[in-house]
Short mmCIF file of C-alpha atoms and ligand atoms in Angstrom, two decimals:
data_model
loop_
_atom_site.label_atom_id
_atom_site.label_comp_id
_atom_site.label_asym_id
_atom_site.label_seq_id
_atom_site.Cartn_x
_atom_site.Cartn_y
_atom_site.Cartn_z
CA MET A 1237 -0.79 -3.62 9.38
CA ARG A 1238 0.86 -0.56 7.97
CA ILE A 1239 -0.12 1.32 4.64
CA GLU A 1240 2.78 2.40 3.00
CA ASP A 1241 4.16 3.72 -0.65
CA ALA A 1242 5.27 0.78 -2.51
CA THR A 1243 9.14 0.53 -3.01
CA ASP A 1244 11.24 -1.25 -5.68
CA ALA A 1245 11.75 -4.22 -3.22
CA ASP A 1246 7.83 -4.77 -2.99
CA VAL A 1247 7.49 -5.32 -6.72
CA PRO A 1248 8.12 -9.22 -6.86
CA GLU A 1249 5.52 -9.58 -4.17
CA ILE A 1250 2.99 -7.36 -6.08
CA VAL A 1251 3.88 -9.41 -9.25
CA ALA A 1252 2.97 -12.55 -7.33
CA ILE A 1253 -0.34 -11.19 -6.00
CA TYR A 1254 -1.22 -9.86 -9.54
CA ASN A 1255 -0.46 -12.86 -11.38
CA ASP A 1256 -2.45 -15.11 -9.09
CA VAL A 1257 -5.46 -12.79 -9.76
CA ILE A 1258 -4.76 -13.03 -13.50
CA ALA A 1259 -4.77 -16.80 -13.32
CA THR A 1260 -7.79 -17.42 -11.14
CA SER A 1261 -10.33 -14.54 -11.85
CA THR A 1262 -11.85 -12.15 -14.19
CA ALA A 1263 -10.82 -9.15 -11.98
CA VAL A 1264 -8.25 -8.38 -14.52
CA PHE A 1265 -8.96 -8.80 -18.14
CA SER A 1266 -5.79 -10.52 -19.21
CA ASP A 1267 -4.54 -13.89 -19.19
CA GLN A 1268 -0.79 -12.99 -19.60
CA PRO A 1269 1.32 -12.89 -16.45
CA VAL A 1270 3.17 -9.70 -15.93
CA THR A 1271 6.88 -9.70 -15.26
CA VAL A 1272 8.92 -8.10 -12.47
CA GLU A 1273 10.65 -5.81 -14.90
CA SER A 1274 7.22 -4.41 -16.56
CA ARG A 1275 5.86 -3.83 -13.01
CA ARG A 1276 9.00 -2.02 -12.04
CA GLU A 1277 8.25 0.28 -15.13
CA TRP A 1278 4.64 0.69 -13.99
CA LEU A 1279 5.74 1.71 -10.54
CA ARG A 1280 8.37 4.15 -12.06
CA ALA A 1281 5.66 5.73 -14.19
CA HIS A 1282 3.07 6.12 -11.59
CA ARG A 1283 5.82 7.84 -9.40
CA ALA A 1284 6.84 10.13 -12.19
CA ARG A 1285 3.24 11.15 -12.60
CA GLY A 1286 2.59 11.49 -8.68
CA GLN A 1287 0.02 8.77 -8.87
CA PRO A 1288 0.22 6.48 -5.77
CA VAL A 1289 1.10 2.96 -5.46
CA ILE A 1290 0.56 1.86 -2.07
CA VAL A 1291 0.99 -1.55 -0.40
CA ALA A 1292 -0.41 -2.96 2.98
CA ARG A 1293 2.40 -4.56 4.92
CA VAL A 1294 1.84 -7.15 7.56
CA ASP A 1295 5.08 -8.37 9.47
CA GLY A 1296 6.96 -7.50 6.51
CA THR A 1297 4.92 -9.24 3.93
CA VAL A 1298 2.92 -7.35 1.12
CA ALA A 1299 -0.63 -8.48 1.86
CA GLY A 1300 -2.17 -6.34 -0.99
CA PHE A 1301 -1.74 -3.26 -3.19
CA ALA A 1302 -3.71 -0.38 -4.74
CA SER A 1303 -3.00 2.39 -7.11
CA TYR A 1304 -4.81 4.86 -9.20
CA GLY A 1305 -3.94 6.57 -12.47
CA GLU A 1306 -5.69 8.58 -15.20
CA PHE A 1307 -9.35 7.74 -16.19
CA ARG A 1308 -8.96 8.74 -19.77
CA PRO A 1309 -5.95 10.38 -21.56
CA TRP A 1310 -7.50 13.87 -22.29
CA PRO A 1311 -6.90 16.98 -20.28
CA GLY A 1312 -10.54 17.42 -19.48
CA TYR A 1313 -10.52 14.30 -17.48
CA SER A 1314 -7.51 15.32 -15.31
CA THR A 1315 -9.47 15.55 -12.09
CA THR A 1316 -10.90 12.08 -12.45
CA VAL A 1317 -8.91 8.93 -11.66
CA GLU A 1318 -9.56 5.14 -12.00
CA HIS A 1319 -8.10 2.85 -9.34
CA SER A 1320 -7.48 -0.87 -8.71
CA VAL A 1321 -6.83 -2.95 -5.59
CA HIS A 1322 -5.72 -6.46 -5.24
CA ILE A 1323 -5.43 -8.60 -2.18
CA ALA A 1324 -3.35 -11.78 -1.57
CA ALA A 1325 -5.79 -14.76 -1.40
CA ALA A 1326 -4.55 -15.56 2.06
CA TRP A 1327 -5.33 -12.01 3.46
CA ARG A 1328 -8.69 -11.49 2.00
CA ARG A 1329 -11.85 -10.51 4.13
CA GLN A 1330 -9.66 -9.05 6.95
CA GLY A 1331 -10.52 -5.30 6.00
CA ILE A 1332 -7.27 -4.88 4.15
CA GLY A 1333 -8.99 -3.90 0.77
CA GLY A 1334 -11.11 -1.37 2.45
CA ARG A 1335 -8.14 0.32 4.22
CA LEU A 1336 -6.07 0.49 0.84
CA VAL A 1337 -9.14 2.09 -0.98
CA ARG A 1338 -9.83 4.53 1.97
CA GLU A 1339 -6.08 5.53 1.75
CA LEU A 1340 -6.36 6.06 -2.09
CA LEU A 1341 -9.58 8.27 -1.55
CA GLU A 1342 -7.68 10.20 0.98
CA ARG A 1343 -4.58 10.70 -1.42
CA ALA A 1344 -6.81 11.63 -4.14
CA ARG A 1345 -8.59 14.45 -2.27
CA LYS A 1346 -5.46 15.91 -1.06
CA ASP A 1347 -4.26 15.67 -4.82
CA GLY A 1348 -7.20 17.83 -5.85
CA LYS A 1349 -9.02 14.91 -7.78
CA HIS A 1350 -12.78 15.16 -8.17
CA VAL A 1351 -14.05 11.79 -9.06
CA MET A 1352 -12.77 8.15 -8.67
CA VAL A 1353 -14.07 5.46 -11.04
CA ALA A 1354 -13.99 1.81 -10.47
CA GLY A 1355 -14.40 -0.58 -13.25
CA ILE A 1356 -15.27 -3.92 -11.93
CA ASP A 1357 -16.20 -7.24 -13.43
CA ALA A 1358 -19.93 -7.50 -12.99
CA GLU A 1359 -19.49 -10.94 -11.40
CA ASN A 1360 -17.05 -9.86 -8.78
CA HIS A 1361 -19.46 -9.52 -5.87
CA ALA A 1362 -16.75 -8.99 -3.38
CA SER A 1363 -15.39 -6.08 -5.03
CA LEU A 1364 -18.79 -4.39 -5.72
CA ARG A 1365 -19.77 -4.84 -2.15
CA LEU A 1366 -16.54 -3.47 -0.99
CA HIS A 1367 -16.86 -0.42 -3.12
CA GLU A 1368 -20.58 0.11 -2.46
CA GLN A 1369 -19.72 0.02 1.46
CA LEU A 1370 -17.18 2.65 0.80
CA GLY A 1371 -19.74 4.89 -0.76
CA PHE A 1372 -19.19 4.29 -4.46
CA ARG A 1373 -22.40 4.16 -6.55
CA PRO A 1374 -23.18 1.96 -9.54
CA VAL A 1375 -23.66 4.19 -12.56
CA GLY A 1376 -23.75 1.85 -15.38
CA ARG A 1377 -22.96 -1.39 -16.78
CA LEU A 1378 -21.30 -2.15 -20.21
CA ALA A 1379 -22.60 -5.61 -21.35
CA GLN A 1380 -20.05 -8.27 -22.91
CA VAL A 1381 -17.21 -5.71 -23.40
CA ALA A 1382 -14.69 -8.22 -21.95
CA ARG A 1383 -13.72 -11.73 -22.53
CA LYS A 1384 -11.89 -14.07 -20.53
CA PHE A 1385 -11.84 -17.84 -19.96
CA ASP A 1386 -13.87 -18.37 -23.28
CA ARG A 1387 -16.86 -16.25 -22.20
CA TRP A 1388 -18.14 -12.59 -22.34
CA VAL A 1389 -18.13 -10.52 -19.13
CA ASP A 1390 -19.78 -7.38 -18.24
CA LEU A 1391 -18.24 -4.44 -16.75
CA ALA A 1392 -19.85 -2.43 -13.89
CA LEU A 1393 -18.91 1.00 -13.48
CA LEU A 1394 -18.96 2.82 -10.15
CA GLN A 1395 -18.09 6.37 -8.97
CA LEU A 1396 -17.45 8.37 -6.06
CA GLU A 1397 -17.32 12.12 -5.86
CA LEU A 1398 -14.39 13.09 -3.71
C1 COA B 1785 -12.14 -7.55 -3.86
C2 COA B 1785 -11.00 -7.49 -2.90
C3 COA B 1785 -10.18 -6.40 -3.17
C4 COA B 1785 -11.52 -7.24 -1.52
O1 COA B 1785 -10.55 -6.99 -0.44
P1 COA B 1785 -10.66 -7.56 1.03
O2 COA B 1785 -9.63 -7.08 1.71
O3 COA B 1785 -10.92 -9.00 0.82
O4 COA B 1785 -11.96 -6.90 1.52
P2 COA B 1785 -12.27 -6.31 2.91
O5 COA B 1785 -12.09 -7.43 3.95
O6 COA B 1785 -11.81 -4.99 3.07
O7 COA B 1785 -13.87 -6.23 2.87
C5 COA B 1785 -14.71 -5.10 2.84
C6 COA B 1785 -16.03 -5.44 2.47
O8 COA B 1785 -16.07 -5.96 1.18
C7 COA B 1785 -17.14 -7.08 1.02
N1 COA B 1785 -16.57 -8.21 0.76
C8 COA B 1785 -15.15 -8.59 0.73
N2 COA B 1785 -15.02 -9.71 0.24
C9 COA B 1785 -16.18 -10.26 0.17
C10 COA B 1785 -16.54 -11.57 -0.25
N3 COA B 1785 -15.94 -12.50 -0.59
N4 COA B 1785 -18.00 -11.81 -0.45
C11 COA B 1785 -18.77 -10.93 -0.25
N5 COA B 1785 -18.54 -9.56 0.16
C12 COA B 1785 -17.14 -9.37 0.42
C13 COA B 1785 -17.74 -6.85 2.19
O9 COA B 1785 -18.92 -6.15 2.18
C14 COA B 1785 -16.70 -6.66 3.34
O10 COA B 1785 -17.28 -6.12 4.53
P3 COA B 1785 -17.49 -6.96 5.77
O11 COA B 1785 -16.34 -7.95 5.73
O12 COA B 1785 -17.53 -6.08 6.79
O13 COA B 1785 -18.77 -7.84 5.36
C15 COA B 1785 -10.31 -8.84 -2.66
O14 COA B 1785 -11.09 -9.99 -2.41
C16 COA B 1785 -9.41 -9.25 -4.03
O15 COA B 1785 -8.31 -8.73 -3.79
N6 COA B 1785 -9.94 -10.15 -4.75
C17 COA B 1785 -9.24 -10.36 -5.87
C18 COA B 1785 -8.83 -9.23 -6.89
C19 COA B 1785 -10.02 -8.43 -7.16
O16 COA B 1785 -11.15 -8.54 -7.31
N7 COA B 1785 -9.64 -6.91 -7.04
C20 COA B 1785 -10.65 -5.93 -7.33
C21 COA B 1785 -10.83 -5.81 -8.79
S1 COA B 1785 -11.95 -4.42 -9.14
#
């Protein structure tokens, strides 16, 4: 498995992974599938801002992707980033999510960032465990701030000082 910067050619596979997560879980608080064109624009915007979008490639297939972007859009928050990570269902629990987040942590350190924030659906035990294992600590829980599948969902906030 190799971790690499995402290319335009990876976008359809990224979209397939992301839309499956949207359709099957509360890990993303949307019920609208994304389009290849909108994700191309998202990739372009990340590149233009120097924010990484990385993929885990196994035998030429994108098994997962991860990225970080700004936490909040005011200058005082510029050394804090918020990230996300998604692994294709067939490739979960094989260490790929951990590898991708470790790479993001490395890149954020090199980029002079100070804190990485994870906002995780409070019922997403896999992601909570993954992040705690990597050194993120729980710092809060926002009750019922999101709604999906006709119910309220809490958002757990975790952070790691880089
Ligand atoms: C959450 C997710 C990113 C984890 O990625 P992954 O590649 O499957 O995780 P890893 O194999 O690197 O696991 C690392 C650790 O996370 C925890 N973990 C991962 N999946 C788990 C599960 N299903 N149940 C419990 N713990 C889990 C374990 O502590 C694991 O370490 P271990 O295997 O030594 O016990 C992946 O399941 C996923 O993409 N899920 C759908 C989308 C999503 O939830 N994204 C995160 C949004 S915040």
